Amino acid sequence: MSQSGQPPPVPSSPQRETHRISRAAGLIGGATFCSRILGFIRDVILANLFGANASADAFYIAYRIPNLLRELFAEGSMSSAFIPVFTEYHSTRSKQETWELASAAFTTLLTLVTFVTLMGIVAAPSLVWLLAPGLHGQANQLATTTLLTQIMFPYLLFVSLAALAMGILNSLHSFAVPALAPVFFNLCVIFFAVAISPFFDQAILAVAIGIVVGGLAQFLMQLPSLHKHDFPLSWNFHPRHPGVRRMGLLLIPSLLGLAVTQINLTVSTILASYFQGGPTYLFYGMRLIQFPLGIFGVAMATAILPTLSGQAARGAIHELRETVNFGLRMVLFIILPSMVGLMLLRIPIIHVFFEHGAFSAMDTVGTASALLGFSIGLWAFASYRILATAFYSLQDTKTPAIVAVVAVGLNIGLSLWLMQWLQYTGLALATACAAMGNTLILLAILGNRLQGLLWKTLGISLVRTGTALLPLIAVCGWIAGFPLWQTTGQSLEKIAWLSLALVASTIGYFSVHHVFMSEELTHLKLMLRRKIRKPSSTT
């Protein structure tokens, strides 16, 4: 019995849960894909409007400050701290108690982040002075950067509230609206850049306002769904609420884990500056890695957290173990062919999409080398998301944070060692190796805590996937070896061959899984069928 005197919710069957996770992951992945495409269009529009002039430099420096805080606070850490506690309340307490927790968290967050935002606006001149030393001798650009920082700081407030709303809706297994929220952010920025900026003397100011309006849109568009689920947010200032205090305790280690990631990126950037083109090659290499990782790895981790949290709240360790196993199998089912495809087709992909204008054939080789280094660890980047999510569902954010600190030490050591022989490629490889170490340590700890992770099932799945990779390796390796990729021109022929490589290798990969009657392929088919038959069924 729950504390409200009502029986707890009847747990869903494992099969139903895996179907729901697959459907949700597909939905989130599709929305993420749309958001990334719109983000690319947004960047192209801004580049066309402002190029790399002083206004653009001021904008990106100013945007870095609230955006860094967003990465540390709103994204990831909010979900890892909020969803497990909220799901526990929703599973074991009355609806009134759950609503009070949501409102208390909303009010506390609104109060704290409003204070941080106001302090940021006041301290903007000092922040810009510290983070942009190259502007010290340029009074006008320094003033513009400070003004842009002050304009965009409220974005932190709105995107934090949007993250909280997303956490509530995801806990209620409502994924569509939160997943589409970033799409509206990009649309707002594009609209302000194209339609509003001509009315400003300094057009870049309109883009800054668009950033803030986009953050507000991300929050506001989720409010109707909260009302639909009878969770309207209201004022309830209760920072000492037991649930809010537990969220705070979970949030701090999660912030540490995210800060470690930022340290890793900063270390790589600093060391890459010793090699001409190094920072650029690492940037483009990581952008290509982030595409499959963001669309499926992050989507699966987001979709799986509410289910894991509910199972942890009920003490259903066996179900939790099965769900983690399913999440790892599904992620590796998609990520491993993506990893091998990027490794083999790295030259053709970069040649077709990047080798234009000032981007030379030498830059293609450099970016491909960085991509190869990162690609080796793609399976670890994706698996880490699932493992960390499992710890968060158990309301343990300390273990991933501690392991992350170990990983950053490993990354620094490997970077200093490998860069002596492999230059910037060594930095990419060091990042991949650190991610693999991070993932394997978490895997061992979680397996011990859950008395195993159904290793036999996971092993059989990996054998199936490894076998299915053989036709992919044959097709991609053959086409990647063409001399065509070292020549100029023949764009249509190159696009045709690259398309053939992608289509043929995909067909070959899934055909082998079909012969094996792969459970992962069955879930993927079911997800697609339900999406086609009932496209609006998931909210």
XYZ file of C-alpha atoms in Angstrom:
539
model
C 0.000 0.000 0.000
C 1.175 3.542 -0.709
C 1.287 6.233 1.934
C -2.005 7.564 0.550
C -3.758 4.294 1.370
C -4.100 3.371 -2.290
C -2.531 0.285 -3.866
C 0.609 0.990 -5.858
C 0.420 0.899 -9.648
C 0.542 -2.526 -11.211
C 3.944 -2.942 -12.836
C 4.024 -3.329 -16.575
C 5.264 -6.573 -18.097
C 8.922 -6.554 -19.203
C 7.862 -6.998 -22.850
C 5.482 -4.063 -22.657
C 8.199 -1.918 -21.053
C 10.746 -2.737 -23.759
C 8.194 -1.906 -26.461
C 7.431 1.388 -24.746
C 11.138 2.224 -24.410
C 11.766 1.401 -28.098
C 8.830 3.534 -29.191
C 9.902 6.441 -26.987
C 13.537 6.206 -28.122
C 12.436 6.275 -31.761
C 10.286 9.317 -31.119
C 13.033 11.180 -29.264
C 15.602 10.203 -31.886
C 13.383 11.492 -34.700
C 12.787 14.774 -32.900
C 16.512 15.086 -32.158
C 17.275 14.505 -35.829
C 14.869 17.313 -36.796
C 16.435 19.595 -34.180
C 19.972 18.886 -35.416
C 18.985 19.549 -39.026
C 17.362 22.850 -38.011
C 20.424 23.673 -35.907
C 22.605 23.167 -38.977
C 20.309 25.442 -41.027
C 20.428 28.020 -38.213
C 24.237 28.003 -38.256
C 24.293 28.380 -42.058
C 21.917 31.362 -41.866
C 23.982 33.055 -39.154
C 27.159 32.435 -41.142
C 25.578 33.961 -44.247
C 24.322 36.986 -42.303
C 27.367 37.735 -40.158
C 30.276 35.645 -41.461
C 33.222 35.793 -39.071
C 33.111 39.525 -38.382
C 33.446 41.291 -35.043
C 29.699 41.031 -34.333
C 29.761 37.269 -34.824
C 32.800 36.918 -32.554
C 31.065 38.985 -29.875
C 27.904 36.900 -30.188
C 29.608 33.507 -29.837
C 31.732 34.678 -26.901
C 28.642 36.055 -25.159
C 26.567 32.951 -25.902
C 29.275 30.723 -24.474
C 28.651 31.970 -20.904
C 24.934 31.126 -20.371
C 25.277 28.133 -22.690
C 28.064 26.676 -20.546
C 25.861 27.017 -17.459
C 23.019 25.386 -19.390
C 25.215 22.410 -20.266
C 26.309 22.036 -16.647
C 22.954 22.605 -14.990
C 19.882 22.278 -17.190
C 20.856 19.391 -19.455
C 21.460 15.963 -18.027
C 21.958 16.950 -14.391
C 18.347 18.136 -14.075
C 16.944 14.864 -15.407
C 19.320 12.708 -13.375
C 18.364 14.497 -10.153
C 14.654 15.118 -10.735
C 13.260 12.055 -12.552
C 14.247 9.347 -10.008
C 12.796 11.289 -7.047
C 9.670 12.381 -8.918
C 9.082 8.839 -10.243
C 9.388 7.435 -6.731
C 6.772 9.907 -5.468
C 4.527 9.180 -8.438
C 4.818 5.422 -7.832
C 4.448 5.338 -4.048
C 2.703 8.569 -2.956
C -0.615 10.243 -3.657
C -1.092 12.522 -6.647
C -1.406 15.512 -4.296
C 1.996 14.786 -2.738
C 3.538 14.308 -6.176
C 2.065 17.600 -7.419
C 3.363 19.397 -4.294
C 6.860 18.027 -4.998
C 6.721 19.215 -8.628
C 5.543 22.693 -7.609
C 8.137 22.933 -4.821
C 10.903 21.940 -7.264
C 9.599 24.444 -9.824
C 9.446 27.306 -7.320
C 12.857 26.531 -5.829
C 14.443 26.280 -9.271
C 12.741 29.487 -10.430
C 14.004 31.352 -7.360
C 17.585 30.075 -7.500
C 18.093 30.457 -11.251
C 16.477 33.918 -11.248
C 19.057 34.938 -8.650
C 21.888 33.435 -10.723
C 20.556 35.182 -13.837
C 20.391 38.588 -12.144
C 23.890 38.107 -10.730
C 25.103 37.103 -14.187
C 23.628 40.240 -15.756
C 25.253 42.443 -13.119
C 28.592 40.611 -13.322
C 28.599 40.372 -17.146
C 31.406 42.965 -17.618
C 33.696 41.001 -15.288
C 32.743 37.634 -16.816
C 33.472 38.857 -20.331
C 36.762 40.380 -19.182
C 37.829 37.011 -17.705
C 36.659 34.780 -20.553
C 37.648 36.992 -23.491
C 41.108 38.404 -22.763
C 41.643 38.931 -26.480
C 39.111 41.771 -26.419
C 40.818 43.815 -23.682
C 42.202 46.296 -26.165
C 38.975 46.600 -28.187
C 36.578 48.756 -26.179
C 33.693 48.716 -28.662
C 33.726 44.950 -29.159
C 34.088 44.400 -25.420
C 31.016 46.586 -24.832
C 29.025 44.721 -27.500
C 29.985 41.348 -26.027
C 28.946 42.510 -22.548
C 25.583 43.761 -23.847
C 24.929 40.505 -25.683
C 25.810 38.539 -22.541
C 23.336 40.560 -20.504
C 20.617 40.086 -23.119
C 21.113 36.318 -23.346
C 21.541 35.482 -19.651
C 17.746 34.992 -19.119
C 18.032 32.093 -21.564
C 19.543 30.123 -18.665
C 16.372 30.681 -16.612
C 13.955 29.587 -19.332
C 15.937 26.565 -20.487
C 16.258 25.387 -16.850
C 12.483 25.572 -16.415
C 12.090 23.764 -19.742
C 14.383 20.995 -18.464
C 12.239 20.650 -15.329
C 9.043 20.431 -17.393
C 10.725 17.846 -19.608
C 11.670 15.818 -16.525
C 8.054 15.751 -15.296
C 6.649 14.756 -18.690
C 9.310 12.099 -19.293
C 8.578 10.654 -15.850
C 4.958 10.336 -16.970
C 6.160 8.598 -20.153
C 5.173 11.574 -22.284
C 8.041 12.165 -24.712
C 6.764 13.864 -27.875
C 6.367 17.458 -26.679
C 9.638 17.614 -24.668
C 11.545 16.041 -27.562
C 10.180 18.621 -30.012
C 10.899 21.616 -27.742
C 14.448 22.227 -29.139
C 12.947 22.367 -32.630
C 10.958 25.428 -31.556
C 14.113 26.975 -30.107
C 15.872 26.737 -33.469
C 12.794 28.031 -35.312
C 12.659 31.096 -33.045
C 16.346 31.890 -33.592
C 15.973 31.463 -37.367
C 12.878 33.710 -37.384
C 14.589 36.487 -35.431
C 17.723 36.243 -37.567
C 15.839 36.418 -40.881
C 12.727 38.506 -40.149
C 13.546 40.694 -37.143
C 17.254 41.533 -37.481
C 16.728 43.994 -40.418
C 14.866 46.298 -37.990
C 17.919 46.594 -35.690
C 20.906 48.888 -36.166
C 22.988 46.051 -34.709
C 21.383 43.011 -36.316
C 23.186 40.600 -33.978
C 21.110 41.944 -31.067
C 17.994 40.477 -32.695
C 19.635 37.042 -32.737
C 20.450 37.385 -29.029
C 16.805 38.205 -28.311
C 15.824 35.214 -30.460
C 17.953 32.968 -28.216
C 15.990 34.122 -25.158
C 12.611 33.842 -26.891
C 13.588 30.363 -28.095
C 14.375 29.306 -24.529
C 11.023 30.690 -23.372
C 9.256 28.828 -26.207
C 10.880 25.561 -25.083
C 9.274 26.033 -21.665
C 5.872 27.432 -22.664
C 5.117 24.775 -25.264
C 5.306 22.094 -22.573
C 2.811 23.747 -20.198
C -0.348 22.497 -22.004
C 0.926 18.913 -21.695
C 1.530 19.416 -17.976
C -2.052 20.639 -17.607
C -3.284 17.680 -19.647
C -1.596 15.330 -17.166
C -3.050 17.325 -14.231
C 0.370 18.620 -13.172
C 0.026 22.408 -13.556
C 3.059 24.145 -12.033
C 2.217 26.667 -9.329
C 4.001 28.705 -6.665
C 4.981 26.588 -3.668
C 8.195 27.912 -2.125
C 9.375 25.036 0.017
C 13.139 24.583 -0.465
C 13.293 22.335 2.600
C 10.788 19.902 1.112
C 12.308 16.403 1.606
C 12.025 15.599 -2.111
C 13.621 18.895 -3.138
C 16.479 18.372 -0.692
C 17.087 14.882 -2.087
C 17.150 16.335 -5.589
C 19.763 18.842 -4.459
C 21.919 16.070 -3.007
C 21.655 14.143 -6.293
C 22.305 17.250 -8.375
C 25.701 18.162 -6.910
C 27.570 14.965 -7.918
C 25.861 15.054 -11.313
C 27.161 18.592 -11.841
C 30.642 17.323 -10.972
C 30.337 14.601 -13.606
C 29.294 17.102 -16.264
C 32.049 19.514 -15.219
C 34.569 16.717 -15.743
C 33.328 16.371 -19.336
C 33.902 20.086 -19.872
C 37.424 19.735 -18.434
C 38.139 16.906 -20.888
C 37.025 19.031 -23.828
C 39.040 22.008 -22.597
C 42.189 19.901 -22.151
C 41.874 18.498 -25.682
C 41.350 21.972 -27.151
C 44.346 23.452 -25.337
C 46.654 20.608 -26.363
C 45.325 20.580 -29.945
C 46.364 24.218 -30.318
C 49.967 23.021 -30.510
C 49.222 21.471 -33.924
C 48.162 23.491 -36.942
C 44.568 22.575 -37.813
C 44.284 20.352 -34.748
C 41.357 22.149 -33.056
C 39.410 22.245 -36.350
C 39.988 18.573 -37.098
C 38.925 17.559 -33.601
C 35.832 19.789 -33.812
C 34.577 18.317 -37.092
C 35.475 14.782 -36.025
C 33.432 15.121 -32.843
C 30.519 16.701 -34.747
C 30.303 13.581 -36.926
C 30.482 11.334 -33.850
C 27.710 13.299 -32.148
C 25.254 12.654 -34.975
C 24.515 8.931 -34.309
C 25.254 9.407 -30.614
C 22.773 12.247 -30.202
C 20.042 10.729 -32.324
C 20.006 7.247 -30.770
C 22.326 7.002 -27.752
C 20.936 10.038 -25.960
C 17.381 9.186 -27.092
C 17.557 5.691 -25.596
C 19.028 6.998 -22.318
C 16.272 9.625 -22.074
C 13.539 7.099 -22.834
C 14.844 4.479 -20.435
C 15.337 6.644 -17.317
C 11.643 6.870 -16.255
C 11.224 3.086 -16.607
C 14.397 2.373 -14.630
C 13.384 4.889 -11.961
C 9.976 3.255 -11.576
C 11.550 -0.194 -11.263
C 14.088 1.079 -8.730
C 11.311 2.746 -6.711
C 9.432 -0.587 -6.546
C 12.617 -2.473 -5.682
C 12.169 -4.579 -8.844
C 15.883 -5.289 -9.317
C 15.311 -8.181 -11.737
C 13.193 -5.953 -14.001
C 15.770 -3.181 -13.733
C 18.521 -5.615 -14.716
C 16.506 -6.726 -17.769
C 15.822 -3.127 -18.796
C 19.508 -2.143 -18.559
C 20.411 -5.218 -20.596
C 17.798 -4.313 -23.205
C 19.034 -0.714 -23.358
C 22.648 -1.803 -23.894
C 21.665 -4.310 -26.594
C 19.541 -1.795 -28.494
C 22.192 0.929 -28.309
C 24.959 -1.389 -29.513
C 22.628 -2.770 -32.220
C 22.544 0.717 -33.786
C 25.844 2.239 -32.661
C 28.224 -0.571 -33.695
C 27.331 -0.412 -37.419
C 27.471 3.382 -37.194
C 30.925 3.123 -35.635
C 32.275 0.718 -38.253
C 30.650 2.717 -41.063
C 32.259 5.966 -39.895
C 35.642 4.288 -39.565
C 35.570 2.788 -43.068
C 33.787 5.613 -44.913
C 35.475 8.477 -43.080
C 37.343 9.727 -46.175
C 34.348 9.520 -48.572
C 31.968 11.185 -46.077
C 34.287 14.087 -45.275
C 35.334 14.446 -48.920
C 31.716 14.741 -50.131
C 30.312 16.957 -47.371
C 33.263 19.098 -46.269
C 35.913 19.319 -49.013
C 34.710 22.543 -50.599
C 36.136 26.054 -50.779
C 38.883 26.564 -48.222
C 38.559 23.009 -46.879
C 41.361 21.176 -48.681
C 42.208 17.530 -49.336
C 44.801 17.780 -46.558
C 42.036 18.924 -44.200
C 39.965 15.899 -45.230
C 42.820 13.592 -44.235
C 43.329 15.446 -40.945
C 39.638 15.362 -40.026
C 39.407 11.708 -41.045
C 42.318 10.866 -38.714
C 40.579 12.609 -35.806
C 37.289 10.892 -36.677
C 39.020 7.513 -36.663
C 40.396 8.173 -33.184
C 36.994 9.221 -31.826
C 35.114 6.414 -33.644
C 36.970 3.690 -31.771
C 35.206 4.804 -28.600
C 31.735 5.462 -30.063
C 30.327 2.277 -28.488
C 31.621 3.475 -25.103
C 30.199 7.000 -25.461
C 26.761 5.491 -26.151
C 26.914 2.694 -23.541
C 27.995 5.168 -20.874
C 24.691 7.000 -21.293
C 22.737 3.837 -20.457
C 24.964 2.876 -17.507
C 24.957 6.363 -15.995
C 21.177 6.463 -16.394
C 20.925 3.197 -14.452
C 22.916 4.710 -11.561
C 20.744 7.839 -11.637
C 17.602 5.683 -11.448
C 19.045 4.164 -8.253
C 19.505 7.758 -7.002
C 23.273 7.280 -7.091
C 24.924 10.192 -8.876
C 28.126 9.914 -6.840
C 29.515 6.769 -8.476
C 29.415 8.106 -12.079
C 30.964 11.371 -10.843
C 33.833 9.610 -9.029
C 34.521 7.355 -12.011
C 34.409 10.417 -14.289
C 37.169 12.037 -12.214
C 39.281 8.903 -12.735
C 38.511 9.073 -16.453
C 39.639 12.691 -16.766
C 42.952 11.779 -15.152
C 43.285 8.909 -17.629
C 42.425 11.254 -20.495
C 45.061 13.819 -19.493
C 47.753 11.164 -19.075
C 46.967 9.437 -22.366
C 46.720 12.770 -24.203
C 50.173 13.890 -23.078
C 51.614 10.493 -24.042
C 49.856 9.820 -27.371
C 50.204 13.347 -28.748
C 53.974 12.845 -28.893
C 53.538 10.237 -31.652
C 50.060 10.786 -33.100
C 49.628 14.551 -32.606
C 45.936 15.596 -32.639
C 44.868 12.055 -33.606
C 46.385 10.922 -30.307
C 44.140 13.411 -28.478
C 41.050 11.951 -30.141
C 42.235 8.431 -29.353
C 42.936 9.418 -25.727
C 39.376 10.725 -25.390
C 38.040 7.446 -26.808
C 40.232 5.334 -24.510
C 39.171 7.365 -21.472
C 35.522 6.835 -22.436
C 36.120 3.092 -22.772
C 37.770 2.969 -19.355
C 34.947 5.011 -17.850
C 32.312 2.700 -19.375
C 34.021 -0.555 -18.411
C 34.466 0.551 -14.783
C 30.797 1.560 -14.516
C 29.775 -1.710 -16.192
C 31.730 -3.725 -13.628
C 30.346 -1.757 -10.665
C 26.739 -1.903 -11.904
C 27.020 -5.614 -12.732
C 28.241 -6.293 -9.213
C 25.492 -4.151 -7.667
C 22.720 -5.868 -9.662
C 24.203 -9.379 -9.346
C 24.958 -9.520 -13.047
C 23.516 -7.916 -16.158
C 22.319 -11.042 -18.001
C 25.762 -11.383 -19.566
C 24.834 -14.435 -21.686
C 21.992 -12.573 -23.407
C 24.253 -9.581 -24.003
C 27.029 -11.832 -25.350
C 24.727 -13.621 -27.792
C 23.457 -10.246 -29.032
C 27.036 -9.043 -29.604
C 27.888 -12.205 -31.560
C 24.841 -11.660 -33.787
C 25.760 -8.033 -34.338
C 29.403 -8.881 -35.024
C 28.358 -11.400 -37.681
C 25.917 -8.913 -39.227
C 28.758 -6.402 -39.570
C 30.611 -8.622 -42.082
C 28.630 -7.579 -45.200
C 28.808 -3.959 -44.037
C 32.587 -4.181 -43.709
C 32.873 -5.788 -47.163
C 30.741 -3.177 -48.947
C 32.109 -0.088 -47.156
C 35.716 -1.279 -47.353
C 35.401 -1.938 -51.088
C 33.864 1.454 -51.944
C 36.163 3.373 -49.570
C 39.144 1.986 -51.494
C 38.180 3.677 -54.786
C 40.740 6.201 -56.118
C 37.707 8.411 -56.792
C 37.958 9.968 -53.319
C 41.392 11.441 -54.084
C 40.179 13.315 -57.167
C 38.324 16.577 -57.711
C 34.960 16.945 -59.455
C 32.612 14.045 -60.344
C 30.317 15.081 -57.498
C 27.247 13.177 -58.696
C 29.235 9.967 -59.164
C 30.729 10.300 -55.675
C 27.323 10.931 -54.089
C 25.932 7.905 -55.954
C 28.709 5.592 -54.741
C 28.490 6.874 -51.157
C 24.712 6.414 -51.203
C 25.165 2.888 -52.556
C 27.618 2.099 -49.762
C 25.184 3.307 -47.103
C 22.116 1.581 -48.577
C 23.798 -1.731 -49.468
C 25.625 -2.026 -46.142
C 22.420 -1.236 -44.230
C 20.472 -3.869 -46.177
C 23.239 -6.419 -45.618
C 23.421 -5.676 -41.895
C 19.685 -5.974 -41.275
C 19.388 -9.018 -43.548
C 21.768 -11.000 -41.359
C 19.809 -9.961 -38.270
C 16.615 -11.076 -40.053
C 18.119 -14.499 -40.692
C 19.061 -14.731 -37.004
C 15.535 -13.590 -36.030
C 17.208 -10.956 -33.871
C 15.152 -9.687 -30.935
C 16.613 -6.189 -31.424
C 15.414 -6.115 -35.043
C 11.984 -7.327 -33.923
C 11.705 -4.415 -31.499
C 12.825 -1.996 -34.208
C 10.200 -3.341 -36.652
C 7.484 -3.151 -34.001
C 8.431 0.434 -33.208
C 8.235 1.399 -36.894
C 4.914 -0.400 -37.427
C 3.312 1.320 -34.448
C 4.688 4.656 -35.577
C 3.147 4.187 -39.028
C -0.205 2.875 -37.811
C -0.637 5.301 -34.908
C 1.623 8.288 -35.570
C 0.007 10.434 -32.868
C -0.493 7.800 -30.198
C 2.532 8.761 -28.116
C 2.364 12.073 -26.352
